[in-house]
PDB file of C-alpha atoms in Angstrom:
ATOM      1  CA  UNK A   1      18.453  36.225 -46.838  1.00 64.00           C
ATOM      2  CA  UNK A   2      15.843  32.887 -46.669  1.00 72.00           C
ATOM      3  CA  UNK A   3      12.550  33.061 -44.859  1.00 67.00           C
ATOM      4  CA  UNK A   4      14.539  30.020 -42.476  1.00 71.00           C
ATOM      5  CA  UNK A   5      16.911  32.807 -41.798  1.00 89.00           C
ATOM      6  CA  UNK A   6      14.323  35.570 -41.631  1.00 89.00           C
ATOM      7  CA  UNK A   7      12.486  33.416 -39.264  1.00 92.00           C
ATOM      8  CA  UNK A   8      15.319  32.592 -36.976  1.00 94.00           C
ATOM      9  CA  UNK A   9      16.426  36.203 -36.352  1.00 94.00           C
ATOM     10  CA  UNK A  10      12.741  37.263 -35.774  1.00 95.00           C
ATOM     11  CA  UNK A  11      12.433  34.670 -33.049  1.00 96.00           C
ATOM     12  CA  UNK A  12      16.155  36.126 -31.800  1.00 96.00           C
ATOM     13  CA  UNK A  13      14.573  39.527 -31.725  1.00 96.00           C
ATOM     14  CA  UNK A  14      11.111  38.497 -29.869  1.00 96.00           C
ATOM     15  CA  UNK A  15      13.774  36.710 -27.262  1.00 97.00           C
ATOM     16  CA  UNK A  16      15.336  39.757 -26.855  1.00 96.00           C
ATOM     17  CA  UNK A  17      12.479  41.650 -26.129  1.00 96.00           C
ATOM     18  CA  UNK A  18      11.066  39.611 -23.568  1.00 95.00           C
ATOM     19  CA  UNK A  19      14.084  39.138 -21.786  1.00 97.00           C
ATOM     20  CA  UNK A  20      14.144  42.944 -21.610  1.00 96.00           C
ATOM     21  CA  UNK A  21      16.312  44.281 -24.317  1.00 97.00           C
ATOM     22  CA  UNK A  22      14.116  45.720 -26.316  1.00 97.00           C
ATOM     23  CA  UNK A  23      16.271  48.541 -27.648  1.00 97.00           C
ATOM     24  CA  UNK A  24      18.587  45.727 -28.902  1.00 97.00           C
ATOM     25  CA  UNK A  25      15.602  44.009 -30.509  1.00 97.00           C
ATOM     26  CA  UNK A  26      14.365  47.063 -31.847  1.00 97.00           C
ATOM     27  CA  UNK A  27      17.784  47.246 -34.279  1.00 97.00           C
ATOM     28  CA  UNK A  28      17.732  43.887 -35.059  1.00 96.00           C
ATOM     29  CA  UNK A  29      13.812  44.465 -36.104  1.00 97.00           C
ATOM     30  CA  UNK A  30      14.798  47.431 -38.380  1.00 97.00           C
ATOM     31  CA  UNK A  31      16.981  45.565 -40.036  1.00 95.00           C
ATOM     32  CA  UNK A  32      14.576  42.810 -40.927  1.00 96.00           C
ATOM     33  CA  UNK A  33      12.085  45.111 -41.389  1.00 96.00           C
ATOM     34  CA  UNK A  34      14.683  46.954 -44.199  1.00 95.00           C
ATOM     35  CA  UNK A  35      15.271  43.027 -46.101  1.00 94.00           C
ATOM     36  CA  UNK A  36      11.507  41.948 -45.677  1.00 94.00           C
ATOM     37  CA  UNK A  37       9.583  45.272 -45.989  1.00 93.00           C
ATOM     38  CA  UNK A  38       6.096  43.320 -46.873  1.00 92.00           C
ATOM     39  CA  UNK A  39       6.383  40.618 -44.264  1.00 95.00           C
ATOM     40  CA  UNK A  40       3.470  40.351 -41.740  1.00 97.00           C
ATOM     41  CA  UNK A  41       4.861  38.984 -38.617  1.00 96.00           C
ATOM     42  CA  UNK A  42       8.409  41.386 -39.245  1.00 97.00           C
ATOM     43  CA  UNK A  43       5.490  44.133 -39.385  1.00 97.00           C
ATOM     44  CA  UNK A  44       3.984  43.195 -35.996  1.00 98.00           C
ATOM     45  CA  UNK A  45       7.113  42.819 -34.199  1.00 98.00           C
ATOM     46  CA  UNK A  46       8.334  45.410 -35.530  1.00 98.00           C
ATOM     47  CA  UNK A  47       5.394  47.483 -34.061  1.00 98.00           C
ATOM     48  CA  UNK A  48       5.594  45.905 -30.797  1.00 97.00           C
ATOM     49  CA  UNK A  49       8.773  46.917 -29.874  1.00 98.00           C
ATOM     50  CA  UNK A  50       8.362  50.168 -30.513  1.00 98.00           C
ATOM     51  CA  UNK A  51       5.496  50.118 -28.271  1.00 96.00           C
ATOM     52  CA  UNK A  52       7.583  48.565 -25.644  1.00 96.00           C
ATOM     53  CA  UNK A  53       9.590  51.637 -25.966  1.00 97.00           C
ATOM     54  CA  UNK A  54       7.280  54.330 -25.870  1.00 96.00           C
ATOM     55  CA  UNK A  55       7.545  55.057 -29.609  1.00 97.00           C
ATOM     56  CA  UNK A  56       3.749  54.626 -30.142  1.00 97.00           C
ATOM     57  CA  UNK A  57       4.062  57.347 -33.066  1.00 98.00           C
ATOM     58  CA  UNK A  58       6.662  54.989 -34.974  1.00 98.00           C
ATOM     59  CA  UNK A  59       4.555  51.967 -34.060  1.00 98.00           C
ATOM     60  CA  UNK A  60       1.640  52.980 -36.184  1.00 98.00           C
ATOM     61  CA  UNK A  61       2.741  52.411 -39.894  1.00 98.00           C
ATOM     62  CA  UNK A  62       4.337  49.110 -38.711  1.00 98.00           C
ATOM     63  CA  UNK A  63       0.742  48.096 -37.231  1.00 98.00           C
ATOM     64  CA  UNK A  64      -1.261  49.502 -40.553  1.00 97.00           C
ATOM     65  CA  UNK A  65       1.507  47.375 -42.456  1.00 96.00           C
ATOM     66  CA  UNK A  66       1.086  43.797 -40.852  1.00 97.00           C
ATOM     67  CA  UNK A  67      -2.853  44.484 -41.210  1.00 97.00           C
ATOM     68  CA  UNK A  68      -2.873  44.670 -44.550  1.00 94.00           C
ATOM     69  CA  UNK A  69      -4.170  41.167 -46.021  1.00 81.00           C
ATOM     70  CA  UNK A  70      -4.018  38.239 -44.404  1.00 86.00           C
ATOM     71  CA  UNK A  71      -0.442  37.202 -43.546  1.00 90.00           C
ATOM     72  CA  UNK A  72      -0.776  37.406 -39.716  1.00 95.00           C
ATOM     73  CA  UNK A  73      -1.659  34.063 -37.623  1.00 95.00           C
ATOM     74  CA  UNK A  74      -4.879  33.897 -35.252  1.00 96.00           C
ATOM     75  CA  UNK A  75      -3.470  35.205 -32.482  1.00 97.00           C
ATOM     76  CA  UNK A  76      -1.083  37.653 -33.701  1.00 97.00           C
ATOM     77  CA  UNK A  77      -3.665  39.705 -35.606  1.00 97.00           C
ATOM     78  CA  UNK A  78      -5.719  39.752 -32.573  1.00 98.00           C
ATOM     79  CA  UNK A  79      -2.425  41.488 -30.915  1.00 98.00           C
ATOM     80  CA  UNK A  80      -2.139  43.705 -33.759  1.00 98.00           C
ATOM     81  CA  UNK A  81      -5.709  44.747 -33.827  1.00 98.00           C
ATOM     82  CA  UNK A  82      -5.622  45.695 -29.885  1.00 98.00           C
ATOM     83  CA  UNK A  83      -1.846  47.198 -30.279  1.00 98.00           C
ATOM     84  CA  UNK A  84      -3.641  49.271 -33.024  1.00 98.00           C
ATOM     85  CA  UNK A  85      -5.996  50.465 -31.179  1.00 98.00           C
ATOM     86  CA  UNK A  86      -4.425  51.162 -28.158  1.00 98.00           C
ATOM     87  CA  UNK A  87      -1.841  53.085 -29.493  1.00 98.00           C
ATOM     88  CA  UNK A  88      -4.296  55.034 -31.328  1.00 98.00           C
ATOM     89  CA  UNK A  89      -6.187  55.433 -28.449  1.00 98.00           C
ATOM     90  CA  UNK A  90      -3.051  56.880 -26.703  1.00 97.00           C
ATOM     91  CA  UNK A  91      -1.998  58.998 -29.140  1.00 98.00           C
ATOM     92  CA  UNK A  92      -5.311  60.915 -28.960  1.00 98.00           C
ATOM     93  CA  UNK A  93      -6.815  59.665 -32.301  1.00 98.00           C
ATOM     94  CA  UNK A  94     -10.150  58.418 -30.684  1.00 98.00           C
ATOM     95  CA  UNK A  95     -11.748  57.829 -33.860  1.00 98.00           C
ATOM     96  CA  UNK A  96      -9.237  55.359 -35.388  1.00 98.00           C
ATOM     97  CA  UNK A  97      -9.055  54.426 -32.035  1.00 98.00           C
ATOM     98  CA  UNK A  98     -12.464  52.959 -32.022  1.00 98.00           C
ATOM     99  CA  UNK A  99     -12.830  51.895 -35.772  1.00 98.00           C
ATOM    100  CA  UNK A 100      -9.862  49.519 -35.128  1.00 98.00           C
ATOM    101  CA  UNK A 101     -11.228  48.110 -31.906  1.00 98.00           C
ATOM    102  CA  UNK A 102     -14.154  47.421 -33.237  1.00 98.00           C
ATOM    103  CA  UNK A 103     -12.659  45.576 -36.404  1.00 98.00           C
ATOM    104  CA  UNK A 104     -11.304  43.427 -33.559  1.00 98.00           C
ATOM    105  CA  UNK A 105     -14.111  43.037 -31.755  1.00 98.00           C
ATOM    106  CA  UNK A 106     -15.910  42.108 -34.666  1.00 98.00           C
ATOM    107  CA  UNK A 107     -13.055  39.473 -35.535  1.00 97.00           C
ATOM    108  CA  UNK A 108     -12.828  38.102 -32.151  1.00 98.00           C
ATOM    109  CA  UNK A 109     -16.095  38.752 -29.951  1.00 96.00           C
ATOM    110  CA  UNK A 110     -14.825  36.532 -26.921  1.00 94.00           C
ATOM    111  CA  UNK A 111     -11.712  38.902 -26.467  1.00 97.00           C
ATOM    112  CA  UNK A 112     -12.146  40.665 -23.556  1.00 96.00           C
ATOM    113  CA  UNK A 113      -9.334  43.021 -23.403  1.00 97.00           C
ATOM    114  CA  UNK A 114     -10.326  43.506 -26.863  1.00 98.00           C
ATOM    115  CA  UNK A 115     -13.582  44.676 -25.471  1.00 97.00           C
ATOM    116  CA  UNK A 116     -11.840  46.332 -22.648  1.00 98.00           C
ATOM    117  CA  UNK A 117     -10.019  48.669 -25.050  1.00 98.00           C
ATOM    118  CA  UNK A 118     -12.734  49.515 -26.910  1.00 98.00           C
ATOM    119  CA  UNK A 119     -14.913  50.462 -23.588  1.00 98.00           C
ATOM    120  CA  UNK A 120     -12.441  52.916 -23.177  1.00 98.00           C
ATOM    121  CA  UNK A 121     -11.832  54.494 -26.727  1.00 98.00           C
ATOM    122  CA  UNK A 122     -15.625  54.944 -26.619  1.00 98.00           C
ATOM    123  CA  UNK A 123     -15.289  56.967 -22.874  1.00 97.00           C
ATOM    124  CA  UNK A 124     -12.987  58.878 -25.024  1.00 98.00           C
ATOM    125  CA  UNK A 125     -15.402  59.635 -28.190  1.00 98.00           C
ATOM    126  CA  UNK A 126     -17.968  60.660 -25.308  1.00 97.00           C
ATOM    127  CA  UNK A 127     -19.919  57.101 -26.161  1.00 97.00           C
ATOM    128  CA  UNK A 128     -20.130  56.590 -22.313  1.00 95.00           C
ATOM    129  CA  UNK A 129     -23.829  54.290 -22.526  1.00 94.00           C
ATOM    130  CA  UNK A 130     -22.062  52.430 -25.020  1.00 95.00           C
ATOM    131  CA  UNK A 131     -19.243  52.284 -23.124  1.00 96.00           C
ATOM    132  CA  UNK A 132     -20.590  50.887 -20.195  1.00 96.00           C
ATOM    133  CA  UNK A 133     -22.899  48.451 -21.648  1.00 95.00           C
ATOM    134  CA  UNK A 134     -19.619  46.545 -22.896  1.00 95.00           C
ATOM    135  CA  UNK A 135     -17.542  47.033 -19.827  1.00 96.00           C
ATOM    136  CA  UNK A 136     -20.964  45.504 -17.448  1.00 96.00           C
ATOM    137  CA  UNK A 137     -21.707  42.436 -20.181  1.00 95.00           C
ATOM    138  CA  UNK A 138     -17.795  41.729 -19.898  1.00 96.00           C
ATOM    139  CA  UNK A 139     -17.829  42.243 -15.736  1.00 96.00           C
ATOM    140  CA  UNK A 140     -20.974  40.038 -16.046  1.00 95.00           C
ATOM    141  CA  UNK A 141     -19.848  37.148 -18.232  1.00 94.00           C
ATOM    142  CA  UNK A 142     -16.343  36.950 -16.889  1.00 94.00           C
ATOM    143  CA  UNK A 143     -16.188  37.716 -12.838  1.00 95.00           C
ATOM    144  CA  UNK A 144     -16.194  34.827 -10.237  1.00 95.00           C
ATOM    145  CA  UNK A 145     -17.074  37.382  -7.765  1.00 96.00           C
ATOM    146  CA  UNK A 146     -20.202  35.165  -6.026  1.00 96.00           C
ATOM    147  CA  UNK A 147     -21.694  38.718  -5.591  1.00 94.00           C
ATOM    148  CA  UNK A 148     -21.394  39.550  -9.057  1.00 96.00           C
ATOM    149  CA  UNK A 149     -22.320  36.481  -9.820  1.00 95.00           C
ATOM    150  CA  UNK A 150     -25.284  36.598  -7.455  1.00 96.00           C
ATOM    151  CA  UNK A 151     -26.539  39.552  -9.498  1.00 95.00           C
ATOM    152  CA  UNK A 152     -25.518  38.378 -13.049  1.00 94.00           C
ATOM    153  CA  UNK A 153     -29.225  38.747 -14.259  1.00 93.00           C
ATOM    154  CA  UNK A 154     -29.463  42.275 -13.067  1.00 92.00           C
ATOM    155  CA  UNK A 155     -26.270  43.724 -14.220  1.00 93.00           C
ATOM    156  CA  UNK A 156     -26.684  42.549 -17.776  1.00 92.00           C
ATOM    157  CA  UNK A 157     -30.185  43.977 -17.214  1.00 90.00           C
ATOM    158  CA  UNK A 158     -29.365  47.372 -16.755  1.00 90.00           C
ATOM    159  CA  UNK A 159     -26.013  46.896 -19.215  1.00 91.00           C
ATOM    160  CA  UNK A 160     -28.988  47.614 -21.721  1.00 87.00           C
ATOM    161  CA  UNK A 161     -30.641  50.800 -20.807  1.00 84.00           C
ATOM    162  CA  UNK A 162     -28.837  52.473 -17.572  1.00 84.00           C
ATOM    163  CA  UNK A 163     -30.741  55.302 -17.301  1.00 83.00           C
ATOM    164  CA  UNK A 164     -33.849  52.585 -16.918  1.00 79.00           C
ATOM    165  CA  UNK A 165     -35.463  53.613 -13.087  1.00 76.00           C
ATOM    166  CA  UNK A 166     -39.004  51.936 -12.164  1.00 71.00           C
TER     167      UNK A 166
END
């Protein structure tokens, strides 16, 4: 099979998944996944779907598998690295959980839902300050709430030291 061919069946497959046939894209995946076994973006996908499904246990190895190196474009590693996480995070492996978002936080600072994710993987580990602090910067630097706005200074005050009282 040629990567032209690869590359139109994995764009058939994405199709099918956002029109909401996932199970359908999820065969046509595997079998991609079985002729290209060390290609990113068939890796990702691949991942996704399963996901999608509910089948964040299967997802994993495809997520550790379009990681590895640097095959993935910008913004598909950036889904990876939060799919990662997430399903870590869901799967009660808080650890991994937060070692991955971080990696993506690291990667891409400006991510929010990046952030996001990681807040709560870090509620999870019992890192609740730290926690916190990342959910009030992002509240902070992203709401156009005029009262949040209105106290901008303050919140990202206290995002440093919460337990800070006159």
């Amino acid at each position: 099979m040629s990567a032209q061919t690869k590359d139109e069946l994995l764009a058939e497959a994405v199709r099918l998944r956002e029109l909401g046939h996932p199970e359908q894209a999820r065969e046509r995946l595997l079998s991609l996944t079985a002729a290209f076994p060390d290609a990113p973006d068939v890796a990702y996908q691949t991942a996704w779907v399963h996901d999608v499904l509910g089948l964040e246990a299967e997802a994993v190895p495809y997520y550790e598998r379009c990681l590895q190196g640097d095959g993935l474009s910008e913004p598909d590693r950036r889904g990876a690295l939060l799919g990662l996480g997430s399903t870590y995070r869901v799967l009660g492996r808080f650890g991994q959980a937060v070692e991955t978002l971080r990696r993506g936080v690291s990667e891409f600072p400006d991510d929010g839902a990046l952030r996001t994710f990681l807040s709560m993987a870090l509620f999870n580990t019992g890192e609740h300050h730290e926690a916190m602090q990342l959910l009030l910067r992002l509240v902070a630097a992203t709401s156009d709430s005029p009262g949040v706005q209105a106290y901008r200074p303050a919140i990202e005050h206290y995002a440093g030291d919460l337990t800070q009282t006159a």
